[in-house]
Amino acid sequence: MMGRWNNTNVPDFILMGLSDSEEIQMALFMLFFLIYVITMLGNVGMILIIRLDLQLHTPMYFFLTHLSFIDLSYSTVITPKTLANLLTSNSISFTGCFAQMFFFVFLGTAECYLLSSMAYDRYVAICSPLHYPVIMSKRLCLALLTGPYVIGFMDSFVNVVCMSRLHFCDSNIIHHFFCDTSPILALSCTDTYNTEILIFIIAGSTLMVSLFTISASYVCILSTILKINSTSGKQRAFSTCTSHLLGVTIFYGTMIFTYLKPRKSYSLGRDQVASVFYTIVIPMLNPLIYSLRNKEVKNALIRAMQRRQDSR
């Protein structure tokens, strides 16, 4: 099916990567490989800790498990190919390029809406603690989880279909280290105005709707926390949100900086640095943020280590 959409005179694309220097490429390979290993260990470890510890079988950690799964998948879509390009050939087939772009957009969109679901979960936990078990039922949790995946798939499908119908004539050099929308649009030899507008609307609506949901949730959370009389109560209530708030700030900051702007303001070096951060670095940071700043995860890890010692 993808072959029918291949409107290009070249069989594959060339990813220019981040540098032409062999020394820098080797340094980047070692750095990205280390980050990817930490990402794998951190996210797989987070999933296993939550699955194995019954005390973490709550809606908050149910969503956190899938955030780790998305981050793990997100990184795997980009990093292994980037590592291969740093050492060997930097070519990628037309089908492979658009497959990478499909999963990149799918997982990125799903993460935006999953962070919204997590913000709503924190809103209910702090603003309606007595009704939390009733409101956050298994059925609602599944709906709040399924929604991000479905919307992500639909947005990504539309994005890839529109992009794959463009004509790519002679140039096949992508000035980036993965198949992202802006550098691929720059290769098209046909008018891309309508495609750019559609992609901008899709990306903009994803960021704005999810960010509005998160902002509204935290406005209500802050209002509730300010009404708590004791300082310890305020600190305890706010501590349940700090990890999520930090993760949201880092993720949305780089996404907005990169995508909510016209193509004319595209800057190769600046946008590549931002892209490295949200495609390679953030999937590594999330499990660290949600574990190091979370007493329940720390306690679960301690219990797991104690059980391991007792079994010996």
Coordinates of C-alpha atoms in Angstrom, one line a residue:
M1 CA 0.0 0.0 0.0
M2 CA 2.9 2.4 0.8
G3 CA 4.4 1.7 -2.6
R4 CA 1.3 3.1 -4.3
W5 CA 1.9 6.4 -2.4
N6 CA 5.6 6.6 -3.3
N7 CA 5.6 9.6 -5.5
T8 CA 9.4 9.9 -5.8
N9 CA 12.2 9.4 -8.3
V10 CA 14.6 8.1 -5.6
P11 CA 14.3 4.6 -3.9
D12 CA 15.4 5.8 -0.5
F13 CA 16.3 8.8 1.7
I14 CA 19.7 9.8 3.2
L15 CA 19.6 11.0 6.8
M16 CA 22.4 13.5 7.3
G17 CA 22.5 13.0 11.0
L18 CA 24.0 15.4 13.5
S19 CA 27.6 15.8 12.4
D20 CA 30.0 14.9 9.6
S21 CA 33.0 14.5 11.9
E22 CA 33.9 10.9 12.6
E23 CA 35.1 11.8 16.1
I24 CA 31.9 13.5 17.0
Q25 CA 29.8 10.7 15.5
M26 CA 31.7 8.2 17.7
A27 CA 31.2 10.3 20.8
L28 CA 27.5 10.7 20.0
F29 CA 27.2 7.0 19.4
M30 CA 28.6 6.2 22.9
L31 CA 26.4 8.9 24.5
F32 CA 23.2 7.8 22.8
F33 CA 23.9 4.1 23.4
L34 CA 24.4 4.8 27.1
I35 CA 21.2 6.9 27.2
Y36 CA 19.3 4.1 25.4
V37 CA 20.5 1.4 27.8
I38 CA 19.5 3.6 30.8
T39 CA 16.1 4.3 29.1
M40 CA 15.5 0.5 28.6
L41 CA 16.5 -0.4 32.1
G42 CA 14.6 2.5 33.7
N43 CA 11.3 2.0 31.9
V44 CA 11.3 -1.8 32.0
G45 CA 12.2 -1.6 35.7
M46 CA 9.4 0.8 36.3
I47 CA 6.9 -1.5 34.6
L48 CA 8.1 -4.5 36.5
I49 CA 8.1 -2.8 39.9
I50 CA 4.5 -1.6 39.4
R51 CA 3.3 -5.0 38.1
L52 CA 4.9 -6.9 40.9
D53 CA 4.0 -4.7 43.8
L54 CA 0.3 -5.0 44.8
Q55 CA 0.4 -1.7 46.7
L56 CA 1.0 0.1 43.3
H57 CA -2.0 -1.3 41.6
T58 CA -3.8 2.0 41.5
P59 CA -5.0 4.2 38.7
M60 CA -2.0 6.6 39.0
Y61 CA 0.5 3.7 38.5
F62 CA -1.7 2.1 35.9
F63 CA -1.2 5.2 33.7
L64 CA 2.5 5.4 34.7
T65 CA 3.0 1.9 33.4
H66 CA 1.7 2.9 30.0
L67 CA 3.8 6.1 30.1
S68 CA 6.9 3.9 30.6
F69 CA 5.7 1.6 27.7
I70 CA 5.2 4.6 25.4
D71 CA 8.6 6.1 26.3
L72 CA 10.3 2.8 25.8
S73 CA 8.6 2.4 22.4
Y74 CA 9.2 6.1 21.5
S75 CA 12.9 5.8 22.1
T76 CA 13.1 2.4 20.2
V77 CA 11.5 4.0 17.1
I78 CA 14.3 6.6 16.9
T79 CA 17.5 5.6 18.8
P80 CA 18.5 2.2 17.3
K81 CA 18.3 3.6 13.7
T82 CA 20.2 6.7 14.8
L83 CA 22.9 4.5 16.4
A84 CA 23.2 2.5 13.2
N85 CA 23.5 5.7 11.1
L86 CA 26.3 7.0 13.3
L87 CA 28.4 3.8 12.5
T88 CA 27.4 2.6 9.1
S89 CA 25.0 3.6 6.3
N90 CA 22.7 6.5 6.8
S91 CA 20.2 5.6 4.2
I92 CA 16.6 4.7 4.9
S93 CA 14.0 3.3 2.5
F94 CA 10.9 5.3 1.6
T95 CA 8.7 2.8 3.4
G96 CA 11.0 2.7 6.4
C97 CA 11.1 6.4 6.7
F98 CA 7.3 6.8 6.7
A99 CA 6.9 3.9 9.1
Q100 CA 9.3 5.6 11.5
M101 CA 7.4 8.9 11.1
F102 CA 4.1 7.1 11.7
F103 CA 5.1 5.5 15.0
F104 CA 6.9 8.7 16.0
V105 CA 3.7 10.8 15.6
F106 CA 1.5 8.0 17.0
L107 CA 3.5 7.6 20.2
G108 CA 4.1 11.3 20.6
T109 CA 0.4 12.1 20.3
A110 CA -0.6 9.3 22.6
E111 CA 1.8 10.6 25.2
C112 CA 0.3 14.1 25.1
Y113 CA -3.2 12.7 25.8
L114 CA -1.9 10.2 28.4
L115 CA -0.3 13.0 30.3
S116 CA -3.8 14.7 30.2
S117 CA -5.3 11.5 31.7
M118 CA -2.7 11.5 34.4
A119 CA -3.5 15.1 35.2
Y120 CA -7.2 14.3 35.5
D121 CA -6.3 11.4 37.8
R122 CA -4.4 13.8 40.1
Y123 CA -7.2 16.3 40.0
V124 CA -9.7 13.7 41.2
A125 CA -7.3 12.3 43.9
I126 CA -6.8 15.8 45.4
C127 CA -10.0 17.6 44.8
S128 CA -12.4 14.6 45.5
P129 CA -10.3 12.2 47.6
L130 CA -13.4 10.5 49.2
H131 CA -14.9 9.7 45.9
Y132 CA -11.7 8.8 44.1
P133 CA -12.2 5.0 44.1
V134 CA -15.7 5.4 42.7
I135 CA -14.8 8.0 40.1
M136 CA -11.6 6.4 38.9
S137 CA -13.2 3.1 38.2
K138 CA -11.6 0.4 36.0
R139 CA -13.9 1.3 33.2
L140 CA -13.0 5.0 33.3
C141 CA -9.3 4.2 33.5
L142 CA -9.5 2.0 30.4
A143 CA -11.3 4.8 28.6
L144 CA -8.7 7.3 29.6
L145 CA -6.0 5.0 28.4
T146 CA -7.7 3.8 25.1
G147 CA -8.5 7.4 24.1
P148 CA -4.8 8.5 23.7
Y149 CA -3.9 5.4 21.7
V150 CA -6.9 5.8 19.3
I151 CA -6.4 9.6 18.8
G152 CA -2.7 9.0 18.3
F153 CA -3.3 6.4 15.7
M154 CA -5.8 8.6 13.8
D155 CA -3.6 11.7 13.9
S156 CA -0.6 9.7 12.7
F157 CA -2.5 8.0 9.9
V158 CA -3.8 11.3 8.5
N159 CA -0.3 12.8 8.9
V160 CA 1.5 10.0 7.0
V161 CA -1.2 9.7 4.3
C162 CA -0.9 13.5 3.5
M163 CA 2.9 13.4 3.6
S164 CA 3.2 10.3 1.4
R165 CA 1.1 11.8 -1.3
L166 CA 3.7 14.6 -1.9
H167 CA 6.1 14.4 -4.8
F168 CA 9.8 14.0 -4.1
C169 CA 11.8 14.7 -7.3
D170 CA 15.5 14.7 -7.2
S171 CA 16.7 15.5 -3.7
N172 CA 16.6 12.7 -1.2
I173 CA 18.8 14.2 1.6
I174 CA 17.0 14.7 4.9
H175 CA 18.8 17.3 7.0
H176 CA 17.9 15.5 10.3
F177 CA 18.8 12.4 12.2
F178 CA 15.3 10.8 11.8
C179 CA 12.2 11.1 9.6
D180 CA 10.4 14.1 11.0
T181 CA 7.7 16.1 9.2
S182 CA 9.5 19.5 8.7
P183 CA 12.7 18.3 7.0
I184 CA 10.7 15.9 4.8
L185 CA 8.3 18.7 3.7
A186 CA 11.4 20.7 2.7
L187 CA 12.3 17.9 0.2
S188 CA 9.0 18.1 -1.7
C189 CA 9.1 19.6 -5.2
T190 CA 5.3 20.4 -5.1
D191 CA 3.3 22.9 -3.2
T192 CA 3.1 21.9 0.4
Y193 CA 1.0 24.7 1.8
N194 CA -2.2 22.7 2.3
T195 CA -0.3 19.8 3.9
E196 CA 1.6 22.2 6.2
I197 CA -1.6 23.8 7.3
L198 CA -3.3 20.4 8.0
I199 CA -0.3 19.1 9.9
F200 CA 0.0 22.4 11.9
I201 CA -3.7 22.1 12.8
I202 CA -3.3 18.5 13.9
A203 CA -0.2 19.1 15.9
G204 CA -1.5 22.4 17.3
S205 CA -4.9 20.9 18.4
T206 CA -3.1 17.9 20.0
L207 CA -0.8 20.2 22.0
M208 CA -3.5 22.8 22.9
V209 CA -6.3 20.4 23.9
S210 CA -4.0 18.2 26.0
L211 CA -2.3 21.2 27.5
F212 CA -5.6 22.9 28.3
T213 CA -6.8 19.8 30.1
I214 CA -3.6 19.6 32.1
S215 CA -3.7 23.4 32.9
A216 CA -7.4 23.3 34.0
S217 CA -6.7 20.2 36.2
Y218 CA -3.8 22.0 37.9
V219 CA -5.7 25.2 38.4
C220 CA -8.3 23.2 40.3
I221 CA -5.6 21.3 42.2
L222 CA -3.8 24.5 43.2
S223 CA -7.1 26.1 44.3
T224 CA -7.8 23.0 46.5
I225 CA -4.3 22.9 48.0
L226 CA -4.4 26.6 48.9
K227 CA -7.6 25.9 50.9
I228 CA -5.8 23.3 53.1
N229 CA -5.0 24.8 56.5
S230 CA -1.9 22.9 57.6
T231 CA 1.4 23.3 55.9
S232 CA 2.2 19.6 56.1
G233 CA -1.2 18.9 54.4
K234 CA -0.3 21.3 51.6
Q235 CA 3.1 19.7 51.1
R236 CA 1.7 16.2 51.1
A237 CA -1.0 17.1 48.6
F238 CA 1.4 18.9 46.3
S239 CA 4.1 16.2 46.5
T240 CA 1.7 13.8 44.7
C241 CA 1.8 16.1 41.6
T242 CA 5.4 17.4 41.5
S243 CA 6.7 14.4 39.4
H244 CA 3.9 14.7 36.8
L245 CA 4.2 18.5 36.7
L246 CA 7.9 18.3 36.1
G247 CA 7.5 15.7 33.4
V248 CA 4.8 17.7 31.7
T249 CA 6.9 20.9 31.7
I250 CA 9.9 19.3 30.1
F251 CA 7.9 17.4 27.5
Y252 CA 5.6 20.2 26.4
G253 CA 8.3 22.8 26.5
T254 CA 10.4 21.1 23.9
M255 CA 7.4 20.0 21.8
I256 CA 5.9 23.5 21.6
F257 CA 9.4 25.0 20.8
T258 CA 9.8 22.6 17.9
Y259 CA 6.4 22.3 16.3
L260 CA 4.2 25.3 17.0
K261 CA 5.8 27.5 14.4
P262 CA 5.8 27.9 10.6
R263 CA 8.3 26.1 8.5
K264 CA 10.1 29.3 7.6
S265 CA 11.4 29.6 11.1
Y266 CA 12.8 26.1 11.0
S267 CA 16.4 26.2 12.2
L268 CA 18.5 23.0 11.6
G269 CA 20.9 23.1 14.5
R270 CA 18.5 24.5 17.1
D271 CA 15.7 22.1 16.2
Q272 CA 18.0 19.1 16.1
V273 CA 19.1 19.8 19.7
A274 CA 15.4 20.1 20.7
S275 CA 14.6 16.9 18.8
V276 CA 17.5 15.0 20.5
F277 CA 16.1 16.1 23.9
Y278 CA 12.5 14.9 23.4
T279 CA 13.2 11.8 21.4
I280 CA 16.2 10.4 23.2
V281 CA 16.7 12.2 26.5
I282 CA 13.1 12.6 27.8
P283 CA 12.3 8.8 27.6
M284 CA 15.3 8.3 29.9
L285 CA 14.4 11.1 32.3
N286 CA 10.8 10.1 32.9
P287 CA 11.4 6.9 34.9
L288 CA 14.0 8.8 36.9
I289 CA 11.6 11.7 37.6
Y290 CA 8.7 9.4 38.6
S291 CA 10.9 7.1 40.8
L292 CA 13.4 9.4 42.5
R293 CA 10.7 11.9 43.5
N294 CA 8.2 9.3 44.5
K295 CA 8.3 7.7 47.9
E296 CA 5.8 4.9 47.0
V297 CA 8.0 3.7 44.1
K298 CA 11.1 3.9 46.3
N299 CA 9.4 1.9 49.0
A300 CA 8.2 -0.7 46.4
L301 CA 11.8 -1.0 45.2
I302 CA 13.0 -1.5 48.8
R303 CA 10.4 -4.2 49.3
A304 CA 11.4 -6.0 46.1
M305 CA 15.0 -6.0 47.2
Q306 CA 14.1 -7.3 50.6
R307 CA 12.0 -10.1 49.1
R308 CA 14.9 -11.0 46.9
Q309 CA 17.3 -11.2 49.9
D310 CA 14.8 -13.2 52.0
S311 CA 14.4 -15.7 49.1
R312 CA 18.2 -16.5 49.2

